[in-house]
Short mmCIF file of C-alpha atoms and ligand atoms in Angstrom, two decimals:
data_model
loop_
_atom_site.label_atom_id
_atom_site.label_comp_id
_atom_site.label_asym_id
_atom_site.label_seq_id
_atom_site.Cartn_x
_atom_site.Cartn_y
_atom_site.Cartn_z
CA MET N 119 -14.25 24.17 14.34
CA LYS N 120 -16.14 22.69 11.40
CA LYS N 121 -14.06 20.19 9.44
CA ASN N 122 -13.87 20.71 5.71
CA ILE N 123 -12.53 19.01 2.63
CA ILE N 124 -9.82 20.99 0.88
CA THR N 125 -8.77 19.92 -2.60
CA ILE N 126 -5.60 20.94 -4.42
CA ASP N 127 -5.33 20.13 -8.11
CA GLY N 128 -2.86 21.30 -10.67
CA TRP N 129 0.01 20.55 -13.04
CA SER N 130 2.85 18.21 -12.21
CA SER N 131 5.51 19.61 -9.89
CA CYS N 132 3.92 22.90 -9.05
CA GLY N 133 4.16 22.40 -5.31
CA LYS N 134 0.77 20.85 -4.60
CA SER N 135 2.02 18.36 -2.05
CA THR N 136 4.21 20.92 -0.29
CA LEU N 137 1.24 23.20 0.22
CA ALA N 138 -1.13 20.35 1.06
CA LYS N 139 1.20 19.02 3.78
CA GLN N 140 1.72 22.46 5.31
CA LEU N 141 -1.96 23.26 5.22
CA ALA N 142 -2.91 19.94 6.80
CA LYS N 143 -0.38 20.51 9.58
CA GLU N 144 -1.63 24.04 10.29
CA LEU N 145 -5.26 22.95 10.37
CA GLY N 146 -4.80 19.59 12.11
CA TYR N 147 -6.17 17.84 9.02
CA VAL N 148 -5.09 14.60 7.37
CA TYR N 149 -3.06 14.95 4.17
CA ILE N 150 -3.74 12.49 1.38
CA ASP N 151 -1.52 12.28 -1.67
CA SER N 152 -3.76 10.82 -4.38
CA GLY N 153 -0.89 10.78 -6.88
CA ALA N 154 0.95 8.34 -4.58
CA MET N 155 -1.91 5.90 -5.12
CA TYR N 156 -1.57 6.01 -8.92
CA ARG N 157 2.18 5.69 -8.50
CA ALA N 158 1.85 2.67 -6.17
CA ILE N 159 -0.50 0.96 -8.63
CA THR N 160 2.03 1.68 -11.40
CA LEU N 161 4.84 0.20 -9.31
CA TYR N 162 2.76 -2.95 -8.77
CA PHE N 163 2.08 -3.21 -12.51
CA LEU N 164 5.78 -2.76 -13.33
CA ARG N 165 6.90 -5.33 -10.78
CA ASN N 166 4.37 -7.85 -11.99
CA ALA N 167 4.81 -7.10 -15.71
CA VAL N 168 1.12 -6.32 -16.09
CA ASP N 169 0.15 -5.59 -19.68
CA ILE N 170 -1.89 -2.41 -19.27
CA THR N 171 -3.60 -2.90 -22.60
CA ASP N 172 -5.10 -6.17 -21.30
CA LYS N 173 -8.24 -5.28 -19.33
CA LYS N 174 -8.51 -8.70 -17.71
CA GLN N 175 -4.95 -8.54 -16.40
CA VAL N 176 -5.52 -5.03 -15.09
CA ILE N 177 -8.73 -5.97 -13.25
CA GLU N 178 -7.18 -9.12 -11.75
CA SER N 179 -4.14 -7.17 -10.61
CA LEU N 180 -6.22 -4.48 -8.95
CA GLU N 181 -7.89 -7.20 -6.89
CA ASN N 182 -4.48 -7.97 -5.41
CA ILE N 183 -3.63 -4.41 -4.48
CA SER N 184 -4.26 -2.88 -1.11
CA MET N 185 -3.09 0.62 -0.29
CA GLU N 186 -3.07 2.58 2.92
CA PHE N 187 -1.31 5.60 4.36
CA ALA N 188 0.63 5.35 7.61
CA PHE N 189 2.26 8.15 9.56
CA ASN N 190 6.02 7.72 9.78
CA GLU N 191 7.34 9.22 13.03
CA LYS N 192 10.86 9.48 11.59
CA SER N 193 9.99 11.48 8.47
CA GLN N 194 7.02 13.11 10.20
CA GLN N 195 4.80 12.48 7.22
CA SER N 196 2.18 10.05 6.07
CA GLU N 197 3.60 7.49 3.67
CA ILE N 198 2.00 5.01 1.34
CA LEU N 199 1.99 1.27 1.93
CA LEU N 200 1.44 -1.08 -0.98
CA ASN N 201 0.28 -4.46 0.32
CA GLY N 202 1.89 -3.57 3.63
CA GLU N 203 5.24 -2.45 2.16
CA ASN N 204 6.32 1.16 2.50
CA VAL N 205 6.93 2.28 -1.11
CA GLU N 206 6.87 6.04 -0.49
CA TYR N 207 10.39 6.50 -1.85
CA LEU N 208 10.36 3.87 -4.61
CA ILE N 209 7.32 5.45 -6.27
CA ARG N 210 9.20 8.74 -6.79
CA ASP N 211 11.60 7.04 -9.22
CA LEU N 212 11.66 8.22 -12.84
CA ILE N 213 10.80 4.66 -13.96
CA VAL N 214 7.44 5.01 -12.23
CA ALA N 215 7.00 8.65 -13.32
CA GLU N 216 7.42 7.59 -16.94
CA LYS N 217 4.50 5.12 -16.77
CA VAL N 218 2.13 6.59 -14.21
CA SER N 219 0.20 8.92 -16.51
CA ASP N 220 -0.62 6.06 -18.88
CA VAL N 221 -1.76 3.89 -15.98
CA ALA N 222 -3.89 6.78 -14.69
CA THR N 223 -5.82 6.92 -17.97
CA ILE N 224 -7.30 3.42 -17.35
CA LYS N 225 -10.97 3.53 -16.34
CA GLU N 226 -10.77 0.60 -13.90
CA VAL N 227 -7.69 2.07 -12.23
CA ARG N 228 -9.40 5.42 -11.75
CA GLU N 229 -12.57 3.85 -10.37
CA PHE N 230 -10.49 1.79 -7.94
CA ALA N 231 -8.51 4.81 -6.72
CA VAL N 232 -11.42 7.27 -6.61
CA ALA N 233 -13.57 4.91 -4.50
CA GLN N 234 -10.80 4.66 -1.91
CA GLN N 235 -10.18 8.40 -1.95
CA GLN N 236 -13.85 9.15 -1.35
CA LYS N 237 -13.88 6.70 1.56
CA MET N 238 -10.87 8.49 3.08
CA GLY N 239 -12.77 11.77 2.94
CA LYS N 240 -15.88 10.49 4.73
CA LYS N 241 -14.93 12.06 8.05
CA LYS N 242 -13.80 15.31 6.37
CA GLY N 243 -10.86 17.22 7.86
CA ILE N 244 -8.65 16.32 4.92
CA VAL N 245 -6.45 18.02 2.36
CA MET N 246 -6.12 15.93 -0.78
CA ASP N 247 -4.00 16.82 -3.79
CA GLY N 248 -4.08 15.44 -7.31
CA ARG N 249 -5.56 16.14 -10.72
CA ASP N 250 -9.29 15.43 -10.40
CA ILE N 251 -9.96 15.93 -6.71
CA GLY N 252 -12.04 19.10 -6.99
CA THR N 253 -13.78 17.97 -10.18
CA THR N 254 -14.47 14.24 -9.69
CA VAL N 255 -13.48 12.94 -6.26
CA PHE N 256 -14.98 15.74 -4.13
CA PRO N 257 -16.99 18.01 -6.42
CA LYS N 258 -18.73 19.42 -3.34
CA ALA N 259 -15.56 20.18 -1.37
CA GLU N 260 -15.76 23.34 0.71
CA LEU N 261 -12.52 24.74 -0.64
CA LYS N 262 -10.69 24.06 -3.90
CA PHE N 263 -7.34 25.30 -5.11
CA PHE N 264 -5.98 24.99 -8.62
CA MET N 265 -2.22 25.39 -8.63
CA THR N 266 -0.02 26.43 -11.48
CA ALA N 267 3.52 27.75 -12.11
CA ASP N 268 5.71 28.45 -15.13
CA ILE N 269 7.06 25.27 -16.73
CA ALA N 270 10.70 26.45 -16.41
CA VAL N 271 10.25 26.97 -12.67
CA ARG N 272 8.56 23.60 -12.28
CA VAL N 273 11.32 21.79 -14.18
CA GLU N 274 13.99 23.43 -12.04
CA ARG N 275 12.24 22.53 -8.79
CA ARG N 276 11.67 18.90 -9.80
CA PHE N 277 15.21 18.57 -11.19
CA LYS N 278 16.73 19.72 -7.89
CA GLU N 279 14.59 17.26 -6.00
CA MET N 280 15.47 14.32 -8.26
CA TYR N 281 19.15 15.23 -8.58
CA GLU N 282 19.58 14.89 -4.82
CA LYS N 283 18.48 11.26 -5.05
CA ASN N 284 20.05 10.44 -8.41
CA PRO N 285 22.85 12.65 -9.83
CA ASN N 286 22.59 10.82 -13.17
CA VAL N 287 19.26 12.40 -13.98
CA SER N 288 19.37 15.12 -16.65
CA ILE N 289 17.32 18.30 -16.82
CA GLU N 290 16.03 17.26 -20.29
CA GLU N 291 14.72 13.98 -18.92
CA VAL N 292 12.87 15.82 -16.15
CA LYS N 293 11.48 18.44 -18.57
CA ASN N 294 10.32 15.80 -21.06
CA ASN N 295 8.65 13.81 -18.31
CA LEU N 296 6.79 16.83 -16.91
CA GLU N 297 5.59 17.93 -20.33
CA MET N 298 4.49 14.44 -21.24
CA ARG N 299 2.58 13.97 -17.98
CA ASP N 300 0.90 17.37 -18.26
CA TYR N 301 -0.19 16.47 -21.78
CA ILE N 302 -1.55 13.01 -20.92
CA ASP N 303 -3.16 14.18 -17.65
CA SER N 304 -5.03 17.05 -19.30
CA ASN N 305 -6.03 15.22 -22.48
CA ARG N 306 -7.21 11.86 -21.16
CA GLU N 307 -10.84 10.87 -21.64
CA ILE N 308 -11.77 10.20 -18.00
CA SER N 309 -11.44 13.00 -15.42
CA PRO N 310 -8.80 15.03 -17.23
CA LEU N 311 -6.93 17.69 -15.30
CA ARG N 312 -9.20 20.74 -15.29
CA LYS N 313 -9.73 23.68 -13.02
CA ALA N 314 -13.07 23.22 -11.25
CA ALA N 315 -15.34 26.20 -11.92
CA ASP N 316 -15.29 27.11 -8.22
CA ALA N 317 -11.55 26.55 -7.66
CA ILE N 318 -9.24 29.37 -6.60
CA VAL N 319 -6.19 29.72 -8.82
CA LEU N 320 -2.84 29.84 -7.06
CA ASP N 321 0.08 30.67 -9.36
CA ASN N 322 3.23 30.24 -7.29
CA THR N 323 5.81 31.06 -9.96
CA ASN N 324 6.98 34.03 -7.92
CA LEU N 325 5.85 32.97 -4.46
CA SER N 326 7.92 31.46 -1.66
CA MET N 327 6.54 28.49 0.27
CA GLU N 328 5.70 30.82 3.16
CA GLN N 329 3.82 33.20 0.87
CA GLN N 330 1.73 30.49 -0.72
CA LEU N 331 0.87 29.00 2.67
CA LYS N 332 -0.20 32.44 3.90
CA PHE N 333 -2.40 32.89 0.83
CA ALA N 334 -4.04 29.52 1.44
CA LEU N 335 -4.55 30.13 5.16
CA VAL N 336 -6.17 33.51 4.54
CA THR N 337 -8.51 31.79 2.08
CA VAL N 338 -9.36 29.11 4.66
CA GLU N 339 -10.06 31.77 7.27
CA LYS N 340 -12.50 33.52 4.94
CA LEU N 341 -14.30 30.20 4.61
CA GLY N 342 -14.96 30.11 8.34
CA LYS N 343 -16.65 33.53 8.31
O1 DC F 149 0.90 14.14 -8.15
P1 DC F 149 1.85 13.12 -8.81
O2 DC F 149 2.83 13.75 -9.74
O3 DC F 149 2.49 12.23 -7.82
O4 DC F 149 0.88 12.20 -9.70
C1 DC F 149 1.39 11.15 -10.49
C2 DC F 149 0.49 10.89 -11.65
O5 DC F 149 -0.74 10.31 -11.21
C3 DC F 149 0.10 12.10 -12.50
O6 DC F 149 0.96 12.29 -13.59
C4 DC F 149 -1.30 11.79 -12.96
C5 DC F 149 -1.81 10.79 -11.97
N1 DC F 149 -2.84 11.35 -11.07
C6 DC F 149 -4.13 11.37 -11.52
O7 DC F 149 -4.40 11.02 -12.66
N2 DC F 149 -5.12 11.78 -10.70
C7 DC F 149 -4.86 12.20 -9.46
N3 DC F 149 -5.86 12.58 -8.67
C8 DC F 149 -3.53 12.21 -9.00
C9 DC F 149 -2.53 11.80 -9.84
#
């Protein structure tokens, strides 16, 4: 079967990675979480107290960052390594979530991440999720989804996920963080979050995970015809 590039963009916490992982598994494709790359860069900046308003510091720091994805047999998913260290779980922390959108507005950071993402898509057969994948990273992708869901539903989903790891987190904190990221991600100058003109909208406010996967698979099938 012909290998394609499938892109999934959309708002924070609307289930992009869940769908992307399932779709990749069903199709035998590689899943790439582009957000994890921005999060890993943010973690590096936080750890090394990089002043993100200082271009020189940012550029020098990027030269010291290497990122790759490795499949973890235990969790059965691909996880991100930052300079060889598995940071898949650390990057989900609220401390990183609070800074990542600002880091992702920086031109040099975006160029650095986009170049690596495009390289990962060279062989096709990938599902990549993020904010600018269908618009900037792979504007010629064979199939593009744009995901959305009601903010209240998104907050609830993300809160449940974060509460399991940290019972001290409040629903207000999660809501504020989602709203702030949505605002910064869709209003930044470079590659803001936008629906690509040829993207298919998937609103999963009232869909189960099974229903959304079915919708996506039917769409993929149509592509093959
Ligand atoms: O998908 P996520 O929530 O893990 O992404 C974290 C942040 O990274 C998000 O708030 C914006 C940024 N991001 C981006 O600017 N472009 C992408 N392709 C993916 C993520």
